[in-house]
Coordinates of C-alpha atoms in Angstrom, one line a residue:
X1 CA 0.0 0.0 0.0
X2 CA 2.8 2.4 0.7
X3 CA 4.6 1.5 -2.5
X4 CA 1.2 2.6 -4.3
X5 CA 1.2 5.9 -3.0
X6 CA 4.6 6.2 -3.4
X7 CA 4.0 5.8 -7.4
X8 CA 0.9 7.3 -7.3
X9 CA 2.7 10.6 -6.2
X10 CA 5.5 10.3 -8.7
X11 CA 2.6 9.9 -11.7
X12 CA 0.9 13.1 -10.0
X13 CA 4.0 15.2 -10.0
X14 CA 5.1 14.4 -13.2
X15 CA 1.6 15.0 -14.6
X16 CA 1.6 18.6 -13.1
X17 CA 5.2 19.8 -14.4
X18 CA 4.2 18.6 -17.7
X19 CA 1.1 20.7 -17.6
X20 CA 3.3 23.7 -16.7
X21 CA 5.6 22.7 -19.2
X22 CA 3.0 22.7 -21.5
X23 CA 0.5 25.1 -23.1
X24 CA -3.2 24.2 -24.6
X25 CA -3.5 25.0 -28.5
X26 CA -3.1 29.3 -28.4
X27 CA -4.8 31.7 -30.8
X28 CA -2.0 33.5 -32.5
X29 CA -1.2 36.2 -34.6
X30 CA 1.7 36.9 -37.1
X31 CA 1.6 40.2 -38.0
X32 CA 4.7 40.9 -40.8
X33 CA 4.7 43.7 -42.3
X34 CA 8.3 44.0 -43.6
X35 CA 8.2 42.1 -47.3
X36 CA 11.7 41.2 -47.5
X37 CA 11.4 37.5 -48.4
X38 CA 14.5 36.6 -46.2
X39 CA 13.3 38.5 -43.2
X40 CA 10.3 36.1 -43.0
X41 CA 12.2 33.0 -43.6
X42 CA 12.1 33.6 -39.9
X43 CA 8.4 33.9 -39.2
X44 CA 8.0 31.4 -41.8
X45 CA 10.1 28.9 -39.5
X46 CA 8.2 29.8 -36.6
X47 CA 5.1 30.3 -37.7
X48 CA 5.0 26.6 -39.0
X49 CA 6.5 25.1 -35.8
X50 CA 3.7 27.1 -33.9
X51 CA 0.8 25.7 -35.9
X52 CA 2.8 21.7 -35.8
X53 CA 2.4 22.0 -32.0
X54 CA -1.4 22.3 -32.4
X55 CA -1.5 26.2 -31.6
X56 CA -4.4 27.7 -34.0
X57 CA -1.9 30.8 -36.2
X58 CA -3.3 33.3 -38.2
X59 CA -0.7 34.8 -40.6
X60 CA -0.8 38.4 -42.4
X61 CA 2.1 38.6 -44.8
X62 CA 3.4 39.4 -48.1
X63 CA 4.2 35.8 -48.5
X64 CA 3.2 32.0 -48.4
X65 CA 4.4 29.7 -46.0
X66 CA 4.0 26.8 -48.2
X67 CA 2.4 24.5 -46.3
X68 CA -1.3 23.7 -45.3
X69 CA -1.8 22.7 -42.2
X70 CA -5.3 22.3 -40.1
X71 CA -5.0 25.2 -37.9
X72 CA -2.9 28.1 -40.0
X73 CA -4.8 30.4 -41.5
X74 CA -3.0 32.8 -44.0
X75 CA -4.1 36.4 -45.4
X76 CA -2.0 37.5 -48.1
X77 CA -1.0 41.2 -48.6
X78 CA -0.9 41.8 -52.1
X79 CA 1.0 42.9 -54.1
X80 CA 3.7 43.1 -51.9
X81 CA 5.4 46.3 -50.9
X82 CA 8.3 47.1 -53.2
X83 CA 10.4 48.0 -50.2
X84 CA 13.9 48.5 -52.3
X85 CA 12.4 50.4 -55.6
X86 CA 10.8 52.6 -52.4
X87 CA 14.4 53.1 -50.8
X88 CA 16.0 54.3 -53.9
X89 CA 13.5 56.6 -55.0
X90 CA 13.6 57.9 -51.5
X91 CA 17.2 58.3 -51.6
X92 CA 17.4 59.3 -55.1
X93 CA 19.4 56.4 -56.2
X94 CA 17.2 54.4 -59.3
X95 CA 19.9 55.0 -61.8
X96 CA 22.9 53.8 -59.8
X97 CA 20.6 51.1 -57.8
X98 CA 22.0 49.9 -54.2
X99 CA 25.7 50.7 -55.1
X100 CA 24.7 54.5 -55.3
X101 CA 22.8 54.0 -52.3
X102 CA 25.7 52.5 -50.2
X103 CA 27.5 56.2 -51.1
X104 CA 25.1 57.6 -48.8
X105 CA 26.3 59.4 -45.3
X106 CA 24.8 57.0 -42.2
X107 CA 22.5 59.7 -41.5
X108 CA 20.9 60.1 -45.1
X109 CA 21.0 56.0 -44.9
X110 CA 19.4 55.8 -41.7
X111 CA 16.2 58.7 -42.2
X112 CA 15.8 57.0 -46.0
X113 CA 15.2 53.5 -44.4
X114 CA 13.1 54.9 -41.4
X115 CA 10.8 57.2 -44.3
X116 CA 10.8 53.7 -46.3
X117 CA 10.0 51.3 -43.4
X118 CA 6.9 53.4 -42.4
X119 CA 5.5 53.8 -45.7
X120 CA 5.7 49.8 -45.9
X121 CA 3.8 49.4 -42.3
X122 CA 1.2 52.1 -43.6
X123 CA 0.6 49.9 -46.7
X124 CA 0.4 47.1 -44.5
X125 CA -2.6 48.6 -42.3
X126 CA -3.9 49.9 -45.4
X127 CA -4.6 46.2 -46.2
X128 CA -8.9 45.5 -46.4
X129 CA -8.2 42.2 -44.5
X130 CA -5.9 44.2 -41.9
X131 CA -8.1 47.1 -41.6
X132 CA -10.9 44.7 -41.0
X133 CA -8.6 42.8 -38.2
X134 CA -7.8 46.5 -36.9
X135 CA -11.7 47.2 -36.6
X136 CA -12.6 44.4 -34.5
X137 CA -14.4 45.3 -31.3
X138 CA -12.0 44.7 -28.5
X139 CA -14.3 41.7 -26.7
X140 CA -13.9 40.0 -30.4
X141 CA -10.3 40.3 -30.7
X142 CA -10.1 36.7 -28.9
X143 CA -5.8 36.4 -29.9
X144 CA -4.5 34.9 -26.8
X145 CA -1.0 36.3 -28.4
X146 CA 0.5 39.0 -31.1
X147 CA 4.0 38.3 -33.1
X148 CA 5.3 40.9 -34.8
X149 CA 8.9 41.4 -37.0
X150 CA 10.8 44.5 -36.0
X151 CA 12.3 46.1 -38.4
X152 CA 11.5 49.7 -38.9
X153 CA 7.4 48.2 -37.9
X154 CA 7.3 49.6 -34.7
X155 CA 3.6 51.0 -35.2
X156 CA 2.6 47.3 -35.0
X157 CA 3.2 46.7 -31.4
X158 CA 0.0 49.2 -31.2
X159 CA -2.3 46.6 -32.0
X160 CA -1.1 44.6 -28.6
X161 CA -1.6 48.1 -26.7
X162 CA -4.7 48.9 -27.8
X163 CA -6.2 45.4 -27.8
X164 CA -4.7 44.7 -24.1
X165 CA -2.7 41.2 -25.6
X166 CA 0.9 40.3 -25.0
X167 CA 3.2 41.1 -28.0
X168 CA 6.3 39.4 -28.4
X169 CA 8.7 40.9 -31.2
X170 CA 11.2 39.5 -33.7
X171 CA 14.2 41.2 -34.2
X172 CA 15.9 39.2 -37.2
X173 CA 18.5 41.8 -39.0
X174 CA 21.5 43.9 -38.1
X175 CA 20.9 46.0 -41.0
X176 CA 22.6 48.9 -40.8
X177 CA 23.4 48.3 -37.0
X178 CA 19.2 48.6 -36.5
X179 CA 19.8 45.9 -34.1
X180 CA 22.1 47.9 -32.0
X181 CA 19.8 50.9 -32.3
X182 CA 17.0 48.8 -31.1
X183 CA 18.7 47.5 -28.0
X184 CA 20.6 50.5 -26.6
X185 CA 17.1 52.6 -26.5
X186 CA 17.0 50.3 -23.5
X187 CA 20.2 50.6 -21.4
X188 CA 22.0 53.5 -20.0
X189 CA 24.6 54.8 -22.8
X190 CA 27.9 53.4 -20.7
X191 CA 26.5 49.9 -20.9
X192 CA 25.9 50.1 -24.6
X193 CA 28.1 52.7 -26.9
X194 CA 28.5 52.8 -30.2
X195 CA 30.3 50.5 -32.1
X196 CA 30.2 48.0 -29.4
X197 CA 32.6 45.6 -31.3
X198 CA 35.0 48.2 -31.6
X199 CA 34.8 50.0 -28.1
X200 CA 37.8 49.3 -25.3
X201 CA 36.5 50.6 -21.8
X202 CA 40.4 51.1 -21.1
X203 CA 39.7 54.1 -23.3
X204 CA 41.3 57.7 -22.3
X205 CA 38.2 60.6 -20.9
X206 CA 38.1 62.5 -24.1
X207 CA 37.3 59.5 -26.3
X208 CA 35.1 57.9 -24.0
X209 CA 33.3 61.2 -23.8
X210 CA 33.0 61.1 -27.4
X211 CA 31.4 57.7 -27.6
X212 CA 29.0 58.8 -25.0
X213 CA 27.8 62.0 -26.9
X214 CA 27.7 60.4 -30.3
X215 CA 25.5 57.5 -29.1
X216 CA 23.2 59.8 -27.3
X217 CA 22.8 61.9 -30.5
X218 CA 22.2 58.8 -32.6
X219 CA 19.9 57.9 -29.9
X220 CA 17.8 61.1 -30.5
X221 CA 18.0 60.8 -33.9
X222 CA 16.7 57.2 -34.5
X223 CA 14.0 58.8 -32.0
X224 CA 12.8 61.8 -34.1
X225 CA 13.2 59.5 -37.8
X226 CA 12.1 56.1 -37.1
X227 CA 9.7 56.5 -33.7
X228 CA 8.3 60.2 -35.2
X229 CA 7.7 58.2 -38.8
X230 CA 6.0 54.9 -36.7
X231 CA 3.8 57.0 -34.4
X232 CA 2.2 59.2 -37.6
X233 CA 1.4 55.9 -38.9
X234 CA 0.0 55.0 -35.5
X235 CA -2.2 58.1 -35.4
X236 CA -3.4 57.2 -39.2
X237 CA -4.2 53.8 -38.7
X238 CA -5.3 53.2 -34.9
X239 CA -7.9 57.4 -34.3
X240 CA -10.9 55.2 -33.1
X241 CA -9.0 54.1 -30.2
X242 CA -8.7 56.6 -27.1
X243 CA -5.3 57.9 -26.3
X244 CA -4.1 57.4 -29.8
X245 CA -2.5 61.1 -29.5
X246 CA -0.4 60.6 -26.7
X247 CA 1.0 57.3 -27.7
X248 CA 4.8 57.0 -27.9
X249 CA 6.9 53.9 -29.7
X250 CA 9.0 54.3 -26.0
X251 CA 5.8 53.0 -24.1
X252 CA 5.0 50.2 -26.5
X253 CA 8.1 49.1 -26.4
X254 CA 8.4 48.9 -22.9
X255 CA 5.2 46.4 -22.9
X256 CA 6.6 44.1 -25.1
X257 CA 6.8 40.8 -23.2
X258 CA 9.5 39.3 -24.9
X259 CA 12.2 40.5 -27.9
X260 CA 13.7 37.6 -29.5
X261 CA 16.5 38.4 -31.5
X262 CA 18.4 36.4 -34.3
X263 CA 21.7 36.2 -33.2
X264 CA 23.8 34.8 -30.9
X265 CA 27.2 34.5 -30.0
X266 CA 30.2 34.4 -31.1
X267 CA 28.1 36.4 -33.9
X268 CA 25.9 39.1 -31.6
X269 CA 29.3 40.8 -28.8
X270 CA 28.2 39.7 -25.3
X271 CA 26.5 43.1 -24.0
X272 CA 23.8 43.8 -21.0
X273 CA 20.2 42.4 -22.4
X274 CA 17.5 42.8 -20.2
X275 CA 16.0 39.6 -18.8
X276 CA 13.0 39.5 -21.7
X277 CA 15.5 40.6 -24.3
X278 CA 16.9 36.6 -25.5
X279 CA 19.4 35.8 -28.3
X280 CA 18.1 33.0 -30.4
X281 CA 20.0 33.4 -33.0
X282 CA 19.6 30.9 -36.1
X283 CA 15.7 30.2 -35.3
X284 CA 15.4 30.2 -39.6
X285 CA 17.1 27.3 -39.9
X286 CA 16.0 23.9 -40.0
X287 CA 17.3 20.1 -40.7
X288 CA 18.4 19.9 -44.7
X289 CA 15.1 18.3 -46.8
X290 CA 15.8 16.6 -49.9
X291 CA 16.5 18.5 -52.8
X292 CA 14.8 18.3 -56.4
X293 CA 15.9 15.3 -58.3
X294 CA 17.8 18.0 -60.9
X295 CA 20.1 20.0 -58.8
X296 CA 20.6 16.8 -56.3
X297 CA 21.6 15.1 -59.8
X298 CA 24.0 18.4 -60.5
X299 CA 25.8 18.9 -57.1
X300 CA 26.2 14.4 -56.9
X301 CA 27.9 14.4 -60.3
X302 CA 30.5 17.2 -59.2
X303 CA 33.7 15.7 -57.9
X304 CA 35.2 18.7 -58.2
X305 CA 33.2 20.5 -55.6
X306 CA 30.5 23.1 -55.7
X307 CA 30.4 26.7 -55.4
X308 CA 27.4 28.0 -54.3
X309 CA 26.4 32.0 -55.2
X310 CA 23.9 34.3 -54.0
X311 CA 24.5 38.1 -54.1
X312 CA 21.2 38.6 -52.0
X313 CA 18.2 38.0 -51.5
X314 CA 16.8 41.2 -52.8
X315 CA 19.7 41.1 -55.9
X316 CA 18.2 40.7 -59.2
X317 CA 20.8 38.6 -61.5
X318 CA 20.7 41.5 -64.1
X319 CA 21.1 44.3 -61.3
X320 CA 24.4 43.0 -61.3
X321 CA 27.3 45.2 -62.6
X322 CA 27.9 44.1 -66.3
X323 CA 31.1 44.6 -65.6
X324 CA 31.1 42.1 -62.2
X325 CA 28.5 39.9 -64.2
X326 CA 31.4 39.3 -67.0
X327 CA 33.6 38.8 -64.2
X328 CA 32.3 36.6 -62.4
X329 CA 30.7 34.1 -65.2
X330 CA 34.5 34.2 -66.9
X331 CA 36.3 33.3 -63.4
X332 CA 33.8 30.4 -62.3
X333 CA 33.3 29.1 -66.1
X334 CA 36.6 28.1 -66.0
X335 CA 37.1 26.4 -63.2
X336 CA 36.2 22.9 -62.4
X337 CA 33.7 23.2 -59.6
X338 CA 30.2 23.5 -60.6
X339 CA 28.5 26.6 -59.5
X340 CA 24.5 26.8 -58.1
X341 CA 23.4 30.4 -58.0
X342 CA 20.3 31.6 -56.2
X343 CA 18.5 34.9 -57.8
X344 CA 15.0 35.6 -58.1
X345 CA 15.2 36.3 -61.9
X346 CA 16.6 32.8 -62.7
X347 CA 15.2 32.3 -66.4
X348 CA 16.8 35.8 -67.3
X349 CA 20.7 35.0 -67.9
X350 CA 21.2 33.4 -70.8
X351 CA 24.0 31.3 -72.8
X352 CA 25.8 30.4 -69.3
X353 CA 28.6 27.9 -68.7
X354 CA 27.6 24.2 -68.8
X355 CA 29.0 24.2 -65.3
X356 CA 26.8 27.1 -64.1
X357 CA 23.1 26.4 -62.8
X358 CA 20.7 29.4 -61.9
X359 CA 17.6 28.5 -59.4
X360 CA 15.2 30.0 -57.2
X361 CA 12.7 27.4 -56.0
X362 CA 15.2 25.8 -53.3
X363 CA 16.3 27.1 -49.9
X364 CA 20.0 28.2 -50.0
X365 CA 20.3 26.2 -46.1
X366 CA 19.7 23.2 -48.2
X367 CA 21.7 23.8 -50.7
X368 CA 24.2 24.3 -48.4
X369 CA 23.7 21.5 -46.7
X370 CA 25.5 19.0 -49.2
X371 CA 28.5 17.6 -48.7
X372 CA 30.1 18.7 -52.1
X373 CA 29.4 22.0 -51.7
X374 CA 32.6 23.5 -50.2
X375 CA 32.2 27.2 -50.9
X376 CA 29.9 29.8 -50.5
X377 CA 30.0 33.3 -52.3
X378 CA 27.9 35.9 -50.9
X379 CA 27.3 38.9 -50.2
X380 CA 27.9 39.2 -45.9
X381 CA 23.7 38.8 -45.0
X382 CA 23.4 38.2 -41.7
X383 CA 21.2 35.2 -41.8
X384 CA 23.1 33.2 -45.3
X385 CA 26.6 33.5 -42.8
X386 CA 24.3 31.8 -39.7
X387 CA 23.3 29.1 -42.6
X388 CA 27.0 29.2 -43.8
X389 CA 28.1 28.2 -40.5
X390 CA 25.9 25.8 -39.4
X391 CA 26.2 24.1 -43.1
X392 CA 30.2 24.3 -42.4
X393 CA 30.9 26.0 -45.4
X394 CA 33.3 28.8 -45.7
X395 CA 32.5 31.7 -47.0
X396 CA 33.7 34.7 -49.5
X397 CA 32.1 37.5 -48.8
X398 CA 32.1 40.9 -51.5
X399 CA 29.6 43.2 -49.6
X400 CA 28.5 46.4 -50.7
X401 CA 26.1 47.8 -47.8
X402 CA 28.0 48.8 -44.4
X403 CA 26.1 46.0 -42.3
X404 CA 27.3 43.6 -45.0
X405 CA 30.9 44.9 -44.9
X406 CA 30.7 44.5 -41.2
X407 CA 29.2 40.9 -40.9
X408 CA 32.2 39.9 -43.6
X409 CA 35.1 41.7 -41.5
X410 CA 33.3 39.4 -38.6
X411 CA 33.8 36.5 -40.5
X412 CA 37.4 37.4 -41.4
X413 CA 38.1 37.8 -37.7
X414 CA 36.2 34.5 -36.7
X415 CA 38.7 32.9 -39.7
X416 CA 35.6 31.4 -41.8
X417 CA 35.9 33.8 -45.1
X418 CA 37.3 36.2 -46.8
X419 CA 36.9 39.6 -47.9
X420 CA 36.8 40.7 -51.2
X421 CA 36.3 44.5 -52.1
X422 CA 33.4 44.8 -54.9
X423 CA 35.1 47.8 -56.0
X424 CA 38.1 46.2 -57.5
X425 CA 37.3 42.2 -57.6
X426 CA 39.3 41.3 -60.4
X427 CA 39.3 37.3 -61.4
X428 CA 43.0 36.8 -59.9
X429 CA 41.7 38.1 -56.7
X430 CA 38.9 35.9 -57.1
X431 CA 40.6 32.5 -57.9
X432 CA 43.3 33.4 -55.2
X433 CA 40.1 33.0 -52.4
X434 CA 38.4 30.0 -53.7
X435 CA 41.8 28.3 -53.7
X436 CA 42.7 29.2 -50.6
X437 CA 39.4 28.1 -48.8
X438 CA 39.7 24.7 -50.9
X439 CA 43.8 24.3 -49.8
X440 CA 43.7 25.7 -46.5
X441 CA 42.2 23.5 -44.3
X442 CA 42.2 25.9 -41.1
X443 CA 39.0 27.4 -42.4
X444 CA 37.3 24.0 -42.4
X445 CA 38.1 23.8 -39.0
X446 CA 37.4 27.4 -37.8
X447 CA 33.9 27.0 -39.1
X448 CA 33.0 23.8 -37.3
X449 CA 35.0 25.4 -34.3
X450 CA 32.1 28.5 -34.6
X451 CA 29.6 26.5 -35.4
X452 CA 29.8 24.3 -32.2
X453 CA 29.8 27.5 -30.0
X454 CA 26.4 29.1 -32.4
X455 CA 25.1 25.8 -31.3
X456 CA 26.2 25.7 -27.3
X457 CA 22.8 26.6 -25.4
X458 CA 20.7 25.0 -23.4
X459 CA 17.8 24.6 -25.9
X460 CA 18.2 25.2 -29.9
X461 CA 17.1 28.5 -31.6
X462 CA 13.3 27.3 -32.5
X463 CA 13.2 25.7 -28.8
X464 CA 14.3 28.6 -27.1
X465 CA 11.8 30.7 -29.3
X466 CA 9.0 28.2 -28.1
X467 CA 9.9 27.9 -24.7
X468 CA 9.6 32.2 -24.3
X469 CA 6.2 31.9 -26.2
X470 CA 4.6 29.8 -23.9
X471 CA 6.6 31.0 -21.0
X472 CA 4.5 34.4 -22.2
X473 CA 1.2 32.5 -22.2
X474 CA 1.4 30.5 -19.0
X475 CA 2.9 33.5 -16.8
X476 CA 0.0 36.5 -16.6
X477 CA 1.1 37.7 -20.7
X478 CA 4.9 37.8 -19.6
X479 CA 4.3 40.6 -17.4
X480 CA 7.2 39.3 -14.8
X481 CA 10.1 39.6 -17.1
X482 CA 9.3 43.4 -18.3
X483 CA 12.0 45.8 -16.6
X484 CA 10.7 49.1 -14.9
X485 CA 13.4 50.9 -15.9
X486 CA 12.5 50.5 -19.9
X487 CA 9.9 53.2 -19.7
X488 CA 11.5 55.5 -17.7
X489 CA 13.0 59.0 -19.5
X490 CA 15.9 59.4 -21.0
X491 CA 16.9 62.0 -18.7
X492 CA 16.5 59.8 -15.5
X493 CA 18.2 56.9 -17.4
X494 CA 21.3 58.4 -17.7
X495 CA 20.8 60.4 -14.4
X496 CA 21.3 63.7 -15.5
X497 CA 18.4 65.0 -13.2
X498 CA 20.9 63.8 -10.1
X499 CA 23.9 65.4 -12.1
X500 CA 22.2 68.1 -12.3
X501 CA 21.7 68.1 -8.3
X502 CA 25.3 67.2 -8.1
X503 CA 26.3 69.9 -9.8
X504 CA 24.1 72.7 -8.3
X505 CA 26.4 71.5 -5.1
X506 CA 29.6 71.5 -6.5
X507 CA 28.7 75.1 -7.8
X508 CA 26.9 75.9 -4.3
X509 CA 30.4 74.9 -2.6
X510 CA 32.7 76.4 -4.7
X511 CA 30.6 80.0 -4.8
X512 CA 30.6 79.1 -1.1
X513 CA 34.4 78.5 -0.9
X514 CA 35.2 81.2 -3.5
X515 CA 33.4 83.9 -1.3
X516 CA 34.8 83.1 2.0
X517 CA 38.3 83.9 -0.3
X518 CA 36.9 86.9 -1.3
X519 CA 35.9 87.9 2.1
X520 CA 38.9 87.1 3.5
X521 CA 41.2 89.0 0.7
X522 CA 38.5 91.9 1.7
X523 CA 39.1 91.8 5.5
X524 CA 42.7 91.7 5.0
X525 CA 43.1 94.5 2.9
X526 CA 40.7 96.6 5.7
X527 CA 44.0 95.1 8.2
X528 CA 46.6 96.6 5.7
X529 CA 44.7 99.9 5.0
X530 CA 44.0 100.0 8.8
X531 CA 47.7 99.9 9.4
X532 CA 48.9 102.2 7.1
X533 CA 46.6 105.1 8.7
X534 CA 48.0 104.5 11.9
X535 CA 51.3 104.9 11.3
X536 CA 50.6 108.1 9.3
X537 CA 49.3 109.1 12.4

């Protein structure tokens, strides 16, 4: 009879830390406004994995997630956004395309993105279906949680405001250091400069007060361009709500219940994160699925090896430079490997190399993922160098945009690729990296070496990612991992109220100090003066 009870109390333990570990089927909501087809390779991954663990998802997007399952409901936003014809109009660069627009200053760069990124959320809300969603009396919006991307979308956290539901946001780019922008709004400017890579806290007063004051202006600035842009659309899109006019992107940021971003290290610098801020980095990718009979067929019969090419994601095969375009089809059509390039304008090039294939159809990560395929030429995107490494393939990197430049000098420093300039990529330079990676055998083992730590957590990147979600359902919307501090002014934050206090002492003291001088120099010239009449006497 004891032994019975014994048991009995084991099953009944274990039953109730698997209910806590576990969450009943959720209504969610994807909301992705950004159309970048890489960005939502991420929601896409997630999105499916919610809906496979019997949650019921409701997607709005610019694209498909290409599979039908039960309980995921998809609304389409089309035609999508054109998000990079928007950009160069907006900076005035349509006849020199993205390499005109990499000329820009940061600042231009930054205000053209933030203009761009809140025109695409505006044509997102514009949407009938969304407006419809957005119209929803607030007893019929039954969402037991909101996903949102983040990047340059900030208006969308208002739908979790208004509508009282926890929002957790996906932070999936470093594009032009947005990430960094995103996260220092957050922490006090000391624990977060700019250029975090780059900053030694051994630096000398002067400098340091220069990284201080340049982050705090860039602060303000992201402020006035990105949250000024986000909060008109905010006030366009959300008047039948009360408050609308005082709402801030600061306060709806501060309620987000969780940010998931996708990096990790040795890719994302360690740096303070606040307890609901968690690096997930690599959440897109997924275990290899077989490839089409056709390109399995062309990478097999390759004994030579495989170079695999894509330029980016939002790279059209004839935006390419003619002039890097003849380059690059006369430096890989002579060399043994067989090449796989990925462009979305596949059936334009024409009269290739017989060793040269052009697709579309097939993720890169599987691609990738073969074991002939030994190099990979890009163009420094974050999320192809996560695939890169967790594929093991080195990679040659010829970046054009700054965030690119700076995620290939990363992998130059990590020792898994090399850095070619676009501006003068000549075939000798060209031949001279794909040998090397082939010959030198250190990059093979740098990669792996990187790879293994991307890899070292306690859960995988689509685990952790789960775990938080739930966490966020079972836990009163998240609302014990949200910091105080987040919504508190930027004045108090960096304490310049007390320094202020400080200082009115310090000056109180010294006037205090520098009168009792005075007074004394005063009374001792009355000594000398009195002195001087005496004796006259």
């Amino acid at each position: 009879m004891i032994y019975q009870e014994f048991f009995l109390s084991i099953i009944i333990l274990h039953s109730v830390s698997w209910n806590i570990v576990m969450v009943d089927g959720a209504k969610i909501l994807g909301l992705f406004a950004h159309p970048s087809e890489s960005h939502f390779e991420v929601m896409q991954s997630l999105m499916l994995e919610l809906a496979k663990r019997e949650h019921n998802v409701t997607v709005y997007s610019s694209h498909r997630l290409n599979e039908r399952i039960e309980n995921l409901r998809e609304i389409i936003v089309e035609p999508e956004f054109p998000f990079w014809k928007q950009f160069l109009e907006v900076t005035g660069s349509q006849a020199g395309g993205l390499l005109k627009a990499n000329e820009l200053t940061e600042r231009a760069m930054q205000k053209s993105l933030a203009t761009t990124g809140a025109s695409a959320v505006n044509y997102f809300l514009s949407n009938e279906a969304v407006k419809k969603l957005l119209n929803l009396p607030v007893n019929e919006f039954d969402y037991d949680l909101i996903i949102v991307d983040l990047f340059y979308t900030e208006a969308l956290l208002a739908v979790g405001h208004f509508y009282n539901k926890p929002t957790i946001a996906i932070l999936n780019t470093n594009f032009e250091n947005y990430m960094d922008r995103v996260l220092e709004q957050m922490v006090p400017a000391a624990c977060s400069p700019i250029c975090y890579e780059a900053y030694k806290p051994e630096a000398g007063y002067w400098n340091r007060l220069g990284v201080i004051r340049y982050c705090l202006s860039r602060r303000k600035q992201f402020i006035k361009d990105n949250w000024g842009a986000q909060e008109s659309v905010i006030r366009k899109h959300f008047s039948q709500f009360k408050g609308v006019s005082e709402l801030n992107i600061g306060t709806l940021q501060a309620e987000l219940a969780v940010l998931l971003l996708n990096s990790h290290v040795p890719l994302l610098t360690p740096r303070p994160l606040l307890l609901n801020t968690v690096a997930a980095g690599g959440m897109h990718i997924r275990p290899p699925r077989e490839l089409p009979w056709s390109l399995r067929r062309f990478l097999d019969e390759s004994r030579a090896g495989v170079v695999y090419m894509n330029l980016g994601n939002e790279q059209l095969c004839t935006d390419v430079p003619k002039h890097i375009m003849q380059l690059l089809l006369n430096t890989l059509g002579k060399r043994k490997e067989r090449v796989v390039w990925t462009c979305h304008d596949h059936t334009a090039l024409k009269n290739l190399p017989t060793n040269i294939m052009v697709q579309h159809a097939v993720a890169q990560a599987d691609i990738l993922a073969h074991p002939h395929v030994h190099i990979f030429l890009m163009n420094g995107e974050l999320l192809s160098m996560q695939e890169s490494i967790m594929r093991h393939v080195p990679m040659i990197g010829v970046p054009i945009f700054r965030n690119e430049v700076r995620n290939v000098e990363l992998a130059v420093r990590l020792g898994i690729g090399i850095h070619l300039n676009h501006n003068n990529l000549t075939e000798t330079a060209l031949n001279w990296a794909m040998q090397t990676i082939k010959e030198d055998s250190t990059y093979q083992l740098k990669i792996r070496q990187v790879a293994t730590t991307f890899r070292d957590r306690p859960l995988g990147a689509v685990e952790t990612c789960m775990y938080w979600m739930d966490y966020v359902l079972r836990h009163q919307n998240g609302a014990v991992l949200k910091t105080l501090g987040v919504s508190i002014p930027s004045s108090q934050l960096h304490l310049f109220d007390l320094f202020i206090f400080y200082f009115a002492i310090a000056l109180l003291s010294v006037g205090m100090l520098a009168a009792a001088f005075y007074g004394i120099i005063i009374l001792m010239r009355k000594r000398e003066i009195g002195k001087m009449y005496s004796k006259q006497s």
